[in-house]
PDB file of N, CA and C in Angstrom:
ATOM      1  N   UNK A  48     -39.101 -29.047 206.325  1.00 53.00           N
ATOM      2  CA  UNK A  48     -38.261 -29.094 207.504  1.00 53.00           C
ATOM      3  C   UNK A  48     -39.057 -29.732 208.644  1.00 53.00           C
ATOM      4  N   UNK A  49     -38.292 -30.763 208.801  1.00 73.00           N
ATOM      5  CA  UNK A  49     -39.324 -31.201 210.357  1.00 73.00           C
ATOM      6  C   UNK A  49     -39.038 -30.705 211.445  1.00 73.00           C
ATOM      7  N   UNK A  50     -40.032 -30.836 212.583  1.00 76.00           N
ATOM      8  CA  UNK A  50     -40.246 -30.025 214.018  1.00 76.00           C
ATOM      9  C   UNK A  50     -38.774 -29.919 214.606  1.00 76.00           C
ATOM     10  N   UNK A  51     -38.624 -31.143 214.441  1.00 76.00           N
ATOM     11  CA  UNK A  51     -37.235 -31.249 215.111  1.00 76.00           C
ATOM     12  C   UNK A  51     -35.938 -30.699 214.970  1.00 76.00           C
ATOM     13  N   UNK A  52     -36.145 -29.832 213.358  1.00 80.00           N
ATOM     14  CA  UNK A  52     -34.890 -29.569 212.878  1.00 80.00           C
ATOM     15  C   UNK A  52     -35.419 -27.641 213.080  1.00 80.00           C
ATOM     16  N   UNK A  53     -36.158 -27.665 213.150  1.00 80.00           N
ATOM     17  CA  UNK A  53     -36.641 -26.283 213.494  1.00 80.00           C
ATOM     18  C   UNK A  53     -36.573 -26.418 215.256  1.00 80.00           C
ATOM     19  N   UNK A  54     -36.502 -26.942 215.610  1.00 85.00           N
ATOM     20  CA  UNK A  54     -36.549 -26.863 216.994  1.00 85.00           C
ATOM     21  C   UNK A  54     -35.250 -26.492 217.724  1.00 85.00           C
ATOM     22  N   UNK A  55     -34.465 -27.244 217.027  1.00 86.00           N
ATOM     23  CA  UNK A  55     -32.784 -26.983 216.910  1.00 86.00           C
ATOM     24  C   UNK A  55     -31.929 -25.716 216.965  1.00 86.00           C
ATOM     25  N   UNK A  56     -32.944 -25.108 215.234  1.00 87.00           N
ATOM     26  CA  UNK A  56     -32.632 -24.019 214.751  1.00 87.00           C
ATOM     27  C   UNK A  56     -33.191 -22.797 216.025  1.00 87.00           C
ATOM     28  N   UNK A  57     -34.131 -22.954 216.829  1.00 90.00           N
ATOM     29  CA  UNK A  57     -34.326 -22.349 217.818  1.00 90.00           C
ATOM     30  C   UNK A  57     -33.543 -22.234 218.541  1.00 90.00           C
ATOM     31  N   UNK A  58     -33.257 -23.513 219.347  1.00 91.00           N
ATOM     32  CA  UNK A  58     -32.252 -23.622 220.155  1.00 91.00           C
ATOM     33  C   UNK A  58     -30.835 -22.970 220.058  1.00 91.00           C
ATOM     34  N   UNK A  59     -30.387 -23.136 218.861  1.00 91.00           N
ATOM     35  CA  UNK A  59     -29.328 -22.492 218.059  1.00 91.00           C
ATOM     36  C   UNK A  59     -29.251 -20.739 218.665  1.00 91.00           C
ATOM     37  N   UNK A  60     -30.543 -20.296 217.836  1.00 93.00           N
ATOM     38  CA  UNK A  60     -30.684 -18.724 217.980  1.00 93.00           C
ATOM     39  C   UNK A  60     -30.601 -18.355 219.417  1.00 93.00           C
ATOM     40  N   UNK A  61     -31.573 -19.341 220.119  1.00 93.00           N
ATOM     41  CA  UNK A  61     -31.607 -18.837 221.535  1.00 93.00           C
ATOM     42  C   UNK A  61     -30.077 -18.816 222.397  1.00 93.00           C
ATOM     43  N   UNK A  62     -29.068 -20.043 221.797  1.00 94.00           N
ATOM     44  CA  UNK A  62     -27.774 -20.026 222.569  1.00 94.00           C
ATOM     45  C   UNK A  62     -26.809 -18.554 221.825  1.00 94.00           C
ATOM     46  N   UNK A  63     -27.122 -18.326 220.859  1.00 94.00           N
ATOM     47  CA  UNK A  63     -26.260 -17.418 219.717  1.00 94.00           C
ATOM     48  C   UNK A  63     -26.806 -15.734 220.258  1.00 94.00           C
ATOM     49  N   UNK A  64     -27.999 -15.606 220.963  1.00 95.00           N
ATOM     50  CA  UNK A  64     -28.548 -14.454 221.463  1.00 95.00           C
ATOM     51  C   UNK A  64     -28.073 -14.278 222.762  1.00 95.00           C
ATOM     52  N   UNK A  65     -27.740 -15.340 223.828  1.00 95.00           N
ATOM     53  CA  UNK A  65     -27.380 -15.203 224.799  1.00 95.00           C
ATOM     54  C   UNK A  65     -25.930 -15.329 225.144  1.00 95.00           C
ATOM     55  N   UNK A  66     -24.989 -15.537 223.611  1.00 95.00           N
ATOM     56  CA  UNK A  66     -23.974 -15.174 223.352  1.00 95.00           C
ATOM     57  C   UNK A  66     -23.630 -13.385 223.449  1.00 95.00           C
ATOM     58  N   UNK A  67     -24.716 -12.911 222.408  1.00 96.00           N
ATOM     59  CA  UNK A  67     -24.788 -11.556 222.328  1.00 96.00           C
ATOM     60  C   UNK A  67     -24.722 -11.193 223.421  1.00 96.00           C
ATOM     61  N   UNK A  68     -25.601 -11.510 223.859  1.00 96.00           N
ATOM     62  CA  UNK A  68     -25.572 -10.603 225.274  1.00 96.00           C
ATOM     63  C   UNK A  68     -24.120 -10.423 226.328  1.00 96.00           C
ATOM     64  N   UNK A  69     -24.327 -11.847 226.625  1.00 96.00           N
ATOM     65  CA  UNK A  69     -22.877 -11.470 227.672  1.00 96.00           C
ATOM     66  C   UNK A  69     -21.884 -11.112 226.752  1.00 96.00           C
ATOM     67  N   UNK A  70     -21.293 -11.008 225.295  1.00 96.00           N
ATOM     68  CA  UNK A  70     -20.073 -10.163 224.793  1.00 96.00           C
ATOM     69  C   UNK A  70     -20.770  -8.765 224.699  1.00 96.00           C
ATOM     70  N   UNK A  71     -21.994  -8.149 225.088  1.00 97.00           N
ATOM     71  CA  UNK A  71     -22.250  -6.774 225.043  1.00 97.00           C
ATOM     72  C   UNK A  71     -22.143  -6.365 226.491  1.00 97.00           C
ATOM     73  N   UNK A  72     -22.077  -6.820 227.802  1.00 97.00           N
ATOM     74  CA  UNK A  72     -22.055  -7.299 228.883  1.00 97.00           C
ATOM     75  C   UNK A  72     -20.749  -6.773 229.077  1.00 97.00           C
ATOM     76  N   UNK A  73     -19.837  -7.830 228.272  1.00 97.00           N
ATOM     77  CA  UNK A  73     -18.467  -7.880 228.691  1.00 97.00           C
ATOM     78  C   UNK A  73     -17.836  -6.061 227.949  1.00 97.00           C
ATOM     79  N   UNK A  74     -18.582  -6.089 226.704  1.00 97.00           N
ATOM     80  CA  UNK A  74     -17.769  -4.891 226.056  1.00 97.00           C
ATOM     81  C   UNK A  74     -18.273  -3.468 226.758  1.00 97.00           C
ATOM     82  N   UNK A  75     -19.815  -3.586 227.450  1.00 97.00           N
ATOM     83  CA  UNK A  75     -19.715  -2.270 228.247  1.00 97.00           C
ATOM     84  C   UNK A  75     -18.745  -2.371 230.082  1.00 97.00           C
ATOM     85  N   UNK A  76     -18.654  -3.374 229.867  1.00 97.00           N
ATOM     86  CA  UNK A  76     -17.155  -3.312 231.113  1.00 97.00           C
ATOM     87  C   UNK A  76     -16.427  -2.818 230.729  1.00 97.00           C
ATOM     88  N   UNK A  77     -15.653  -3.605 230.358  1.00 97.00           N
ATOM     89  CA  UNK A  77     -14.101  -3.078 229.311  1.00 97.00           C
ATOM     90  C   UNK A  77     -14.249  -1.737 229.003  1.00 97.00           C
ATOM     91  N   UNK A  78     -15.224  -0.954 228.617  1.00 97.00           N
ATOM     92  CA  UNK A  78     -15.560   0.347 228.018  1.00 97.00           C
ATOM     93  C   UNK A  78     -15.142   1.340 229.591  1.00 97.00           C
ATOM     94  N   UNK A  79     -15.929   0.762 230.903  1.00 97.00           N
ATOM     95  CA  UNK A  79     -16.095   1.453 231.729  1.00 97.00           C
ATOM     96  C   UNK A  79     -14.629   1.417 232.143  1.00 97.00           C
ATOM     97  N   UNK A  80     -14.193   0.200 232.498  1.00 96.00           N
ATOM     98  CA  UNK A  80     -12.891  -0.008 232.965  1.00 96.00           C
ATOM     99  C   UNK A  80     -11.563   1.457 231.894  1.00 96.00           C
ATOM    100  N   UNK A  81     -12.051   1.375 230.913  1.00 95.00           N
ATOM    101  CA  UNK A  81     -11.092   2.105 229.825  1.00 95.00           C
ATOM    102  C   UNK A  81     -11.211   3.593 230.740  1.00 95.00           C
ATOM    103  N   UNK A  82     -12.300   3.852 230.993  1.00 95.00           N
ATOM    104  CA  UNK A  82     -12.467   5.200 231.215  1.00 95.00           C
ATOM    105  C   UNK A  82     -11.600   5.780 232.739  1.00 95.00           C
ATOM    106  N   UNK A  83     -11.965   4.767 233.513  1.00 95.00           N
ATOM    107  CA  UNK A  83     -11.135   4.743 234.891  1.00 95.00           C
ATOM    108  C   UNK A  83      -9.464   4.435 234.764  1.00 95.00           C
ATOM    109  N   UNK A  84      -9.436   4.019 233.686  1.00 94.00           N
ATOM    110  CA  UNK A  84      -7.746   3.799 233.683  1.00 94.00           C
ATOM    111  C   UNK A  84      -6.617   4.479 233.077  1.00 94.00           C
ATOM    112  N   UNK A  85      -5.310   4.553 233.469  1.00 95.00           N
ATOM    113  CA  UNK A  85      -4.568   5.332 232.770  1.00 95.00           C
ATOM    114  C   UNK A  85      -4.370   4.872 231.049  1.00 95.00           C
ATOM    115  N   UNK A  86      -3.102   5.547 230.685  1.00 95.00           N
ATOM    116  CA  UNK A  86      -3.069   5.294 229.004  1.00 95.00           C
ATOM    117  C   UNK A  86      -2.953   3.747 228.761  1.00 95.00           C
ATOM    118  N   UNK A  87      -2.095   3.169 229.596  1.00 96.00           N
ATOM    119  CA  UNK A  87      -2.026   1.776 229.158  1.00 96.00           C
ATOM    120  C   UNK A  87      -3.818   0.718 229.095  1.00 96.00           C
ATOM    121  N   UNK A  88      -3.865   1.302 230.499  1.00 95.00           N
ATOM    122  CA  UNK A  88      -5.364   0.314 230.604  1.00 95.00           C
ATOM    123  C   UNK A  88      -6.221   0.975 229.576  1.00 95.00           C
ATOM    124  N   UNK A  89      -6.370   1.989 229.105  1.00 95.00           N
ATOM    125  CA  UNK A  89      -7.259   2.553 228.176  1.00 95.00           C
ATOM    126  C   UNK A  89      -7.379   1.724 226.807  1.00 95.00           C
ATOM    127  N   UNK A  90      -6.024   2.063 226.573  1.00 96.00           N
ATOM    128  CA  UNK A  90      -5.483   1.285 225.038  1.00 96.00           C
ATOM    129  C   UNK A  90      -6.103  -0.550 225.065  1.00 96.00           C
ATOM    130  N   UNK A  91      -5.917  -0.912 226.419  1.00 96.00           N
ATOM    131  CA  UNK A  91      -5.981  -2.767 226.369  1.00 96.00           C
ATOM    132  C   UNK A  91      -7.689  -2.962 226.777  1.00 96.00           C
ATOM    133  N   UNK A  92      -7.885  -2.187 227.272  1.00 96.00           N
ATOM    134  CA  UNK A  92     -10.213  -2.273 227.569  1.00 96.00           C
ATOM    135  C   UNK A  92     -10.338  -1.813 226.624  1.00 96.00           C
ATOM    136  N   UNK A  93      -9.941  -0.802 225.509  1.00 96.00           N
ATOM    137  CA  UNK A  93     -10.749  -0.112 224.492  1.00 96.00           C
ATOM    138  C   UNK A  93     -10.619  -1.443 223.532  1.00 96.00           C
ATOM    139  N   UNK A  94      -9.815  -2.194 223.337  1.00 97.00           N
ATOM    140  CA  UNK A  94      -8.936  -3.531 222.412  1.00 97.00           C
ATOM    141  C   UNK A  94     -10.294  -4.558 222.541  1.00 97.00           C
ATOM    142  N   UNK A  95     -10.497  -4.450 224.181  1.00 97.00           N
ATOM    143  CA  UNK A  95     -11.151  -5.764 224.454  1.00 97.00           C
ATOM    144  C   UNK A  95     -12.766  -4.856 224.301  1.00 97.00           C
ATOM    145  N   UNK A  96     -12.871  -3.788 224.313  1.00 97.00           N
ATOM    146  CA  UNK A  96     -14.404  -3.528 223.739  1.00 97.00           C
ATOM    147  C   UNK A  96     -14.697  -3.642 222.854  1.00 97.00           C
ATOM    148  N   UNK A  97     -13.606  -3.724 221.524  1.00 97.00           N
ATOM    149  CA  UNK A  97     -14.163  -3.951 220.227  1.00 97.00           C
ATOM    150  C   UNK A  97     -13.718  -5.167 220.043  1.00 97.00           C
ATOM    151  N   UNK A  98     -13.168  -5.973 220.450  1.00 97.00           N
ATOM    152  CA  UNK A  98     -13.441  -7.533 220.206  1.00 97.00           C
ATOM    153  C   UNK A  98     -14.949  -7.805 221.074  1.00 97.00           C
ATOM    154  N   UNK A  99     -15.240  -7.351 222.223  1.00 96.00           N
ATOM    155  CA  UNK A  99     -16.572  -7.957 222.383  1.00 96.00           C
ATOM    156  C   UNK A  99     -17.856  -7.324 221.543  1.00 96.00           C
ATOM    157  N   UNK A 100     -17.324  -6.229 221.078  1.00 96.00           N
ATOM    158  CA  UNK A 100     -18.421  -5.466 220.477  1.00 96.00           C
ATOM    159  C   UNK A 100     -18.599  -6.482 218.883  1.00 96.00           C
ATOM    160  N   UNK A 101     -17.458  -6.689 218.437  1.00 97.00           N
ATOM    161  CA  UNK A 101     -17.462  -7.760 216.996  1.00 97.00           C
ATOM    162  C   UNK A 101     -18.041  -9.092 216.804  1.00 97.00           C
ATOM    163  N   UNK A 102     -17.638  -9.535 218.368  1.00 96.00           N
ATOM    164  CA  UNK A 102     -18.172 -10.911 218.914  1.00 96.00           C
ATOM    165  C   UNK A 102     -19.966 -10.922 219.145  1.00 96.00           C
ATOM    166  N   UNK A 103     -20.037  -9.545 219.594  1.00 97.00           N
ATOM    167  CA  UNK A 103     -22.111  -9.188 219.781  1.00 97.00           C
ATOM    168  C   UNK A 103     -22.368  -9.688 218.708  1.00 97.00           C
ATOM    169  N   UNK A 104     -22.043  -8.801 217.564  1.00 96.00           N
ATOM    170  CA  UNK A 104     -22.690  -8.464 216.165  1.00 96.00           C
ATOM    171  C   UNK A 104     -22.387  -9.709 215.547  1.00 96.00           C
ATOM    172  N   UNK A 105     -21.139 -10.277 215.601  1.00 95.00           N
ATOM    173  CA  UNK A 105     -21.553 -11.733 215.058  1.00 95.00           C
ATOM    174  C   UNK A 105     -22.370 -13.189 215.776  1.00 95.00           C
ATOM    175  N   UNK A 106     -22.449 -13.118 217.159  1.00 96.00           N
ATOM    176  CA  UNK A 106     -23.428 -13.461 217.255  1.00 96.00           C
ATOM    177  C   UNK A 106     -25.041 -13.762 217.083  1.00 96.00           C
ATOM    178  N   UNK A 107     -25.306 -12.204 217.191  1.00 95.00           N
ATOM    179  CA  UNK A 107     -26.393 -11.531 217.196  1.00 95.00           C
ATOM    180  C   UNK A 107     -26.720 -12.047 215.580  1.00 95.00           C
ATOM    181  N   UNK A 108     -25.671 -11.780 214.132  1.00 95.00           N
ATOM    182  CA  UNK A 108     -26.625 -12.236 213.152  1.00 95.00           C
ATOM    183  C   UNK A 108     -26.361 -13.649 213.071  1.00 95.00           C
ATOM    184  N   UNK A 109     -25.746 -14.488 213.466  1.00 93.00           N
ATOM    185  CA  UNK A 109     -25.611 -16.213 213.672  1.00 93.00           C
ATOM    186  C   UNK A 109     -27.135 -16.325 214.455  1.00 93.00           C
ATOM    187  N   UNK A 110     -27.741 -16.093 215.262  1.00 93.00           N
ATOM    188  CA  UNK A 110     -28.968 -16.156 215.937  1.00 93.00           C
ATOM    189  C   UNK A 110     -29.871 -15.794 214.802  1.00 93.00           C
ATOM    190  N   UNK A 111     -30.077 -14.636 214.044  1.00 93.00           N
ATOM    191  CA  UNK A 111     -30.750 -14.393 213.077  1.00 93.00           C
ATOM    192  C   UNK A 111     -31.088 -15.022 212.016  1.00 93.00           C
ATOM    193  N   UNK A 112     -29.458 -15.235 211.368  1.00 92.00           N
ATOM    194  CA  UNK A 112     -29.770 -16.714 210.574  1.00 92.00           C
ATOM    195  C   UNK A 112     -30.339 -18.167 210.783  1.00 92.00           C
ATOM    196  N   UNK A 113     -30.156 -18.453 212.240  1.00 90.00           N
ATOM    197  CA  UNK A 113     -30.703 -19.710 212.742  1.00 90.00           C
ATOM    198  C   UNK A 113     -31.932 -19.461 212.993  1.00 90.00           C
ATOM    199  N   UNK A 114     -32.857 -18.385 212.949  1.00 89.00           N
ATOM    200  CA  UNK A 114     -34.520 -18.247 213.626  1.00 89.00           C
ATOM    201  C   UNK A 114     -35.129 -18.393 211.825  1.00 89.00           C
ATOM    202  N   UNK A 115     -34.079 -17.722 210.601  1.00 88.00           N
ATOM    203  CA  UNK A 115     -34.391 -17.643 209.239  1.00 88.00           C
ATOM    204  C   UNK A 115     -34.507 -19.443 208.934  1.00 88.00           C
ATOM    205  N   UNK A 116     -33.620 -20.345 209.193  1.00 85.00           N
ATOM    206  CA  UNK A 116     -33.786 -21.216 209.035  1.00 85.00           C
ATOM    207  C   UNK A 116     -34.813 -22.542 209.464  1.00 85.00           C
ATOM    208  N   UNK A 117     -34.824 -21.628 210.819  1.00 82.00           N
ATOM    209  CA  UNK A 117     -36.223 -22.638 211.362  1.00 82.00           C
ATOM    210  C   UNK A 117     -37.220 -22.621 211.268  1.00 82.00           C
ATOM    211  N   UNK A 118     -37.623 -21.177 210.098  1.00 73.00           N
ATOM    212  CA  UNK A 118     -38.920 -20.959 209.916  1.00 73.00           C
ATOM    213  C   UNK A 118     -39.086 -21.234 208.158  1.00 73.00           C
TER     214      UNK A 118
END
């Protein structure tokens, strides 16, 4: 693998980690928001915490696989 294609694969992980983050970001909002709100808002932040919570975790191993590949 040359430098360059590992360098990539960095780049990759590093954009795919800072994915993670802001959908873990976004899903402890939504979480907080759930708690302050009546039944409706509960039901539609709890919705959007586990789409950002799904969106972390697939990020998070898309980054993993790209640091596996560049090394």
């Amino acid at each position: 693998m040359t430098v360059a294609t590992a360098s990539a694969q960095i780049g990759k992980a590093a954009s795919e980690a800072t994915d993670a983050a802001k959908h873990k970001i976004d899903q402890k909002r939504a979480e907080s928001e759930a708690e302050k709100s009546g039944p409706v808002g509960k039901a539609v932040n709890n919705v959007k915490s586990g789409y950002h919570k799904k969106q972390s975790e697939r990020s998070a191993d898309k980054a993993k696989k790209a640091i596996k590949n560049a090394g």
